Tab-separated table of C-alpha atoms and ligand atoms in Angstrom:
chain	number	residue	atom	x	y	z
A	1	UNK	CA	-68.833	25.071	80.052
A	2	UNK	CA	-71.787	23.337	81.659
A	3	UNK	CA	-72.136	19.878	80.161
A	4	UNK	CA	-75.588	19.087	81.579
A	5	UNK	CA	-78.820	20.593	80.336
A	6	UNK	CA	-82.187	20.131	82.033
A	7	UNK	CA	-85.011	21.061	79.688
A	8	UNK	CA	-88.529	20.336	78.487
A	9	UNK	CA	-88.559	18.840	75.003
A	10	UNK	CA	-90.950	17.780	72.240
A	11	UNK	CA	-89.982	14.689	70.239
A	12	UNK	CA	-90.048	15.635	66.542
A	13	UNK	CA	-88.199	12.633	65.216
A	14	UNK	CA	-87.205	9.229	66.586
A	15	UNK	CA	-85.049	6.889	64.492
A	16	UNK	CA	-83.285	3.609	65.308
A	17	UNK	CA	-79.542	4.030	65.758
A	18	UNK	CA	-77.724	0.704	65.698
A	19	UNK	CA	-79.305	-2.168	67.595
A	20	UNK	CA	-79.803	-0.509	70.954
A	21	UNK	CA	-80.174	3.242	70.627
A	22	UNK	CA	-82.460	5.828	69.089
A	23	UNK	CA	-81.516	9.143	67.521
A	24	UNK	CA	-84.000	11.847	68.485
A	25	UNK	CA	-84.833	15.150	66.844
A	26	UNK	CA	-85.936	17.352	69.737
A	27	UNK	CA	-87.425	20.792	70.053
A	28	UNK	CA	-86.345	21.975	73.486
A	29	UNK	CA	-87.572	24.863	75.585
A	30	UNK	CA	-84.054	26.004	76.496
A	31	UNK	CA	-82.074	25.516	73.275
A	32	UNK	CA	-84.620	25.090	70.479
A	33	UNK	CA	-83.984	22.353	67.940
A	34	UNK	CA	-81.250	19.793	68.625
A	35	UNK	CA	-80.394	16.103	68.120
A	36	UNK	CA	-79.790	13.659	70.942
A	37	UNK	CA	-78.997	9.974	71.351
A	38	UNK	CA	-81.253	7.983	73.661
A	39	UNK	CA	-78.957	5.087	74.660
A	40	UNK	CA	-80.644	1.698	74.970
A	41	UNK	CA	-84.044	3.140	74.024
A	42	UNK	CA	-84.681	0.362	71.478
A	43	UNK	CA	-84.669	-2.192	74.304
A	44	UNK	CA	-88.185	-2.853	75.635
A	45	UNK	CA	-87.028	-2.797	79.264
A	46	UNK	CA	-85.227	0.519	78.873
A	47	UNK	CA	-86.423	3.347	81.096
A	48	UNK	CA	-86.149	5.701	78.112
A	49	UNK	CA	-88.159	3.561	75.664
A	50	UNK	CA	-91.590	4.918	76.615
A	51	UNK	CA	-90.593	8.546	76.325
A	52	UNK	CA	-88.973	8.612	72.915
A	53	UNK	CA	-92.084	8.196	70.765
A	54	UNK	CA	-93.443	10.883	68.501
A	55	UNK	CA	-95.957	13.330	70.015
A	56	UNK	CA	-94.332	13.222	73.464
A	57	UNK	CA	-93.517	16.146	75.714
A	58	UNK	CA	-90.914	15.239	78.338
A	59	UNK	CA	-88.585	16.729	80.871
A	60	UNK	CA	-85.046	15.663	80.005
A	61	UNK	CA	-81.571	15.734	81.418
A	62	UNK	CA	-79.107	15.924	78.531
A	63	UNK	CA	-75.359	15.511	78.543
A	64	UNK	CA	-73.507	17.555	75.918
A	65	UNK	CA	-70.861	15.511	74.114
A	66	UNK	CA	-68.523	16.643	71.328
A	67	UNK	CA	-71.101	16.585	68.556
A	68	UNK	CA	-74.339	15.288	70.069
A	69	UNK	CA	-76.369	15.386	73.232
A	70	UNK	CA	-77.113	12.188	75.140
A	71	UNK	CA	-80.317	11.649	77.106
A	72	UNK	CA	-79.436	10.634	80.683
A	73	UNK	CA	-82.835	11.059	82.355
A	74	UNK	CA	-86.357	11.363	81.030
A	75	UNK	CA	-89.662	12.074	82.688
A	76	UNK	CA	-92.803	12.127	80.524
A	77	UNK	CA	-94.947	15.250	80.891
A	78	UNK	CA	-97.617	14.304	78.331
A	79	UNK	CA	-98.011	11.851	75.481
A	80	UNK	CA	-100.583	12.279	72.768
A	81	UNK	CA	-101.051	8.631	71.878
A	82	UNK	CA	-104.397	8.984	70.113
A	83	UNK	CA	-102.698	10.874	67.271
A	84	UNK	CA	-100.859	7.689	66.243
A	85	UNK	CA	-104.054	5.600	66.019
A	86	UNK	CA	-105.636	7.341	63.018
A	87	UNK	CA	-103.606	7.617	59.805
A	88	UNK	CA	-104.855	11.127	59.046
A	89	UNK	CA	-104.207	12.425	62.563
A	90	UNK	CA	-100.773	10.820	62.422
A	91	UNK	CA	-99.948	12.378	59.048
A	92	UNK	CA	-101.070	15.832	60.201
A	93	UNK	CA	-99.060	15.457	63.426
A	94	UNK	CA	-95.981	14.434	61.448
A	95	UNK	CA	-96.475	17.309	59.016
A	96	UNK	CA	-96.437	19.756	61.962
A	97	UNK	CA	-93.073	18.266	63.037
A	98	UNK	CA	-91.709	18.297	59.480
A	99	UNK	CA	-92.599	21.954	58.988
A	100	UNK	CA	-90.951	22.967	62.248
A	101	UNK	CA	-87.822	20.943	61.470
A	102	UNK	CA	-87.495	22.613	58.073
A	103	UNK	CA	-88.265	26.188	59.085
A	104	UNK	CA	-86.575	26.578	62.462
A	105	UNK	CA	-82.805	26.939	62.770
A	106	UNK	CA	-80.811	24.729	65.180
A	107	UNK	CA	-80.096	25.973	68.675
A	108	UNK	CA	-82.496	28.948	68.820
A	109	UNK	CA	-84.908	28.876	71.768
A	110	UNK	CA	-88.458	29.709	70.626
A	111	UNK	CA	-90.836	29.191	73.575
A	112	UNK	CA	-93.863	30.543	71.664
A	113	UNK	CA	-93.315	27.989	68.883
A	114	UNK	CA	-92.835	25.262	71.501
A	115	UNK	CA	-96.229	26.148	72.968
A	116	UNK	CA	-97.827	26.326	69.505
A	117	UNK	CA	-96.774	22.790	68.552
A	118	UNK	CA	-97.754	21.402	71.957
A	119	UNK	CA	-101.157	23.107	71.678
A	120	UNK	CA	-101.755	21.733	68.153
A	121	UNK	CA	-100.781	18.174	69.205
A	122	UNK	CA	-103.195	18.459	72.138
A	123	UNK	CA	-105.975	19.675	69.854
A	124	UNK	CA	-105.387	16.825	67.380
A	125	UNK	CA	-105.296	14.288	70.231
A	126	UNK	CA	-108.588	15.578	71.696
A	127	UNK	CA	-110.275	14.987	68.316
A	128	UNK	CA	-113.336	16.634	66.789
A	129	UNK	CA	-111.382	19.456	65.183
A	130	UNK	CA	-111.327	20.183	61.433
A	131	UNK	CA	-107.767	19.038	60.726
A	132	UNK	CA	-107.416	21.059	57.531
A	133	UNK	CA	-108.235	24.257	59.441
A	134	UNK	CA	-105.880	23.227	62.248
A	135	UNK	CA	-103.078	22.786	59.701
A	136	UNK	CA	-103.703	26.277	58.263
A	137	UNK	CA	-103.781	27.687	61.811
A	138	UNK	CA	-100.447	26.043	62.569
A	139	UNK	CA	-98.829	27.216	59.316
A	140	UNK	CA	-99.992	30.826	59.677
A	141	UNK	CA	-99.079	31.054	63.364
A	142	UNK	CA	-95.686	29.462	62.764
A	143	UNK	CA	-94.917	31.872	59.905
A	144	UNK	CA	-95.990	34.800	62.104
A	145	UNK	CA	-93.793	33.686	65.001
A	146	UNK	CA	-90.836	33.227	62.660
A	147	UNK	CA	-91.167	36.846	61.562
A	148	UNK	CA	-92.874	36.431	58.163
A	149	UNK	CA	-96.130	37.947	59.493
A	150	UNK	CA	-98.691	37.058	56.830
A	151	UNK	CA	-101.188	39.944	56.822
A	152	UNK	CA	-104.861	39.499	55.900
A	153	UNK	CA	-106.550	42.137	58.068
A	154	UNK	CA	-106.552	45.180	55.758
A	155	UNK	CA	-104.709	46.764	52.835
A	156	UNK	CA	-100.971	46.665	53.563
A	157	UNK	CA	-100.462	50.048	51.926
A	158	UNK	CA	-103.420	52.282	52.865
A	159	UNK	CA	-105.077	50.263	55.622
A	160	UNK	CA	-108.449	50.102	53.803
A	161	UNK	CA	-110.638	47.508	55.491
A	162	UNK	CA	-113.060	46.969	52.584
A	163	UNK	CA	-112.316	44.515	49.772
A	164	UNK	CA	-111.965	43.215	47.241
A	165	UNK	CA	-108.447	42.291	48.321
A	166	UNK	CA	-105.536	40.897	46.365
A	167	UNK	CA	-102.930	38.669	47.950
A	168	UNK	CA	-99.255	39.247	47.126
A	169	UNK	CA	-96.707	36.528	47.866
A	170	UNK	CA	-93.858	39.002	47.624
A	171	UNK	CA	-95.337	41.302	50.260
A	172	UNK	CA	-96.917	38.532	52.336
A	173	UNK	CA	-100.183	40.382	52.628
A	174	UNK	CA	-103.289	41.780	50.934
A	175	UNK	CA	-103.807	45.041	49.006
A	176	UNK	CA	-107.009	46.824	48.069
A	177	UNK	CA	-107.903	47.330	44.410
A	178	UNK	CA	-106.403	50.850	44.328
A	179	UNK	CA	-103.066	49.914	45.927
A	180	UNK	CA	-102.474	46.517	44.313
A	181	UNK	CA	-98.921	46.474	42.927
A	182	UNK	CA	-98.658	46.265	39.145
A	183	UNK	CA	-95.113	44.929	38.952
A	184	UNK	CA	-95.720	41.670	40.793
A	185	UNK	CA	-98.289	38.845	40.690
A	186	UNK	CA	-101.332	39.281	42.925
A	187	UNK	CA	-104.270	36.942	43.424
A	188	UNK	CA	-107.846	37.887	44.206
A	189	UNK	CA	-108.861	36.467	47.595
A	190	UNK	CA	-112.527	35.990	48.527
A	191	UNK	CA	-113.734	38.022	51.504
A	192	UNK	CA	-114.733	34.854	53.406
A	193	UNK	CA	-111.280	33.301	53.076
A	194	UNK	CA	-109.570	36.575	53.962
A	195	UNK	CA	-111.663	36.844	57.151
A	196	UNK	CA	-110.930	33.222	58.147
A	197	UNK	CA	-107.175	33.688	57.617
A	198	UNK	CA	-107.198	36.849	59.729
A	199	UNK	CA	-109.120	35.093	62.516
A	200	UNK	CA	-106.748	32.122	62.482
A	201	UNK	CA	-103.705	34.352	62.927
A	202	UNK	CA	-105.289	36.099	65.890
A	203	UNK	CA	-107.051	33.316	67.776
A	204	UNK	CA	-105.555	31.190	70.567
A	205	UNK	CA	-105.537	28.448	71.803
A	206	UNK	CA	-106.101	26.092	68.872
A	207	UNK	CA	-109.248	24.615	70.464
A	208	UNK	CA	-111.110	27.815	69.487
A	209	UNK	CA	-110.998	26.539	65.898
A	210	UNK	CA	-113.990	24.405	66.880
A	211	UNK	CA	-116.121	27.581	66.652
A	212	UNK	CA	-114.899	28.429	63.171
A	213	UNK	CA	-116.806	27.343	60.066
A	214	UNK	CA	-115.330	27.230	56.560
A	215	UNK	CA	-116.679	25.879	53.269
A	216	UNK	CA	-114.687	23.378	51.201
A	217	UNK	CA	-114.006	26.126	48.637
A	218	UNK	CA	-112.669	28.484	51.334
A	219	UNK	CA	-110.452	25.753	52.770
A	220	UNK	CA	-109.056	25.005	49.318
A	221	UNK	CA	-108.443	28.685	48.611
A	222	UNK	CA	-106.693	29.211	51.955
A	223	UNK	CA	-104.514	26.172	51.440
A	224	UNK	CA	-103.444	27.575	48.063
A	225	UNK	CA	-102.365	30.879	49.629
A	226	UNK	CA	-100.537	29.369	52.598
A	227	UNK	CA	-98.771	26.839	50.389
A	228	UNK	CA	-97.546	29.475	47.940
A	229	UNK	CA	-96.458	31.655	50.826
A	230	UNK	CA	-94.541	28.834	52.501
A	231	UNK	CA	-92.738	27.994	49.276
A	232	UNK	CA	-92.012	31.587	48.300
A	233	UNK	CA	-90.805	32.988	51.608
A	234	UNK	CA	-89.076	30.042	53.092
A	235	UNK	CA	-87.761	28.493	49.881
A	236	UNK	CA	-88.434	25.156	51.507
A	237	UNK	CA	-90.404	22.285	50.090
A	238	UNK	CA	-91.996	20.210	48.845
A	239	UNK	CA	-93.386	18.973	52.128
A	240	UNK	CA	-93.758	15.196	52.173
A	241	UNK	CA	-96.536	15.306	54.752
A	242	UNK	CA	-98.538	17.847	52.773
A	243	UNK	CA	-98.390	15.870	49.513
A	244	UNK	CA	-99.496	12.707	51.298
A	245	UNK	CA	-102.360	14.564	53.005
A	246	UNK	CA	-103.565	15.939	49.691
A	247	UNK	CA	-103.626	12.406	48.291
A	248	UNK	CA	-105.590	11.140	51.324
A	249	UNK	CA	-108.082	14.037	51.147
A	250	UNK	CA	-108.664	13.552	47.397
A	251	UNK	CA	-109.256	9.811	47.875
A	252	UNK	CA	-111.732	10.548	50.664
A	253	UNK	CA	-113.656	13.106	48.591
A	254	UNK	CA	-113.755	10.748	45.551
A	255	UNK	CA	-115.108	7.997	47.783
A	256	UNK	CA	-117.837	10.290	49.158
A	257	UNK	CA	-118.783	11.363	45.621
A	258	UNK	CA	-118.895	7.726	44.493
A	259	UNK	CA	-121.066	6.695	47.464
A	260	UNK	CA	-123.430	9.622	46.858
A	261	UNK	CA	-123.855	8.720	43.173
A	262	UNK	CA	-124.749	5.094	43.897
B	1	ZN	ZN1	-105.039	50.218	49.779
């Protein structure tokens, strides 16, 4: 069996391992998610040190040991350093990594998901994007690529394109008034939010979000649906990054309200 693997990789996690090394959580082009030791990467003079930070895309040569891979060579392709400067950008970036780590199985190559995360990091690093919308874009796209296919376009049962529509977590899509199931919970979704969700699933690359406008109420509604869907279908959660972001967003809105009332 070939012990060496040359692959592109995104750094999802980077933790100190002993005094010299780092343990990396990687999402690789060739093998999907895997863990690797970067020997000596905690030393400032190490050749690996610069390439093992979060939000880095690198070309790696990995040696496969008994239980772990070891990084033997590393060449940085791109680093998105601006994400780490702002606490909100950083938290969103980390949430993207957390979600991928929780939802994707080890060892399955998923090039489309690789490109999605890279694209969303780039978009966050470029700045100017509505981060809440970017997070919903990432969640919906990721769920689609993993086979959950959230459906907002038209009625799942009869294909009617006119609302009002009702969202069902169990079916992962919307139904018209006539077809809405009676034996399971459904939630009325506003036509604006339904249209935004459908556009997010179909647009690419992430930078096109800059042309999309959403009200605070629509963003809140969409977050509610995506959150429920993530919890229901993936059985995974709570997401640390998401809870922290909610706290940050609430503090920011309270501050704005306070400033406006002065
Ligand atoms: Zn219908």
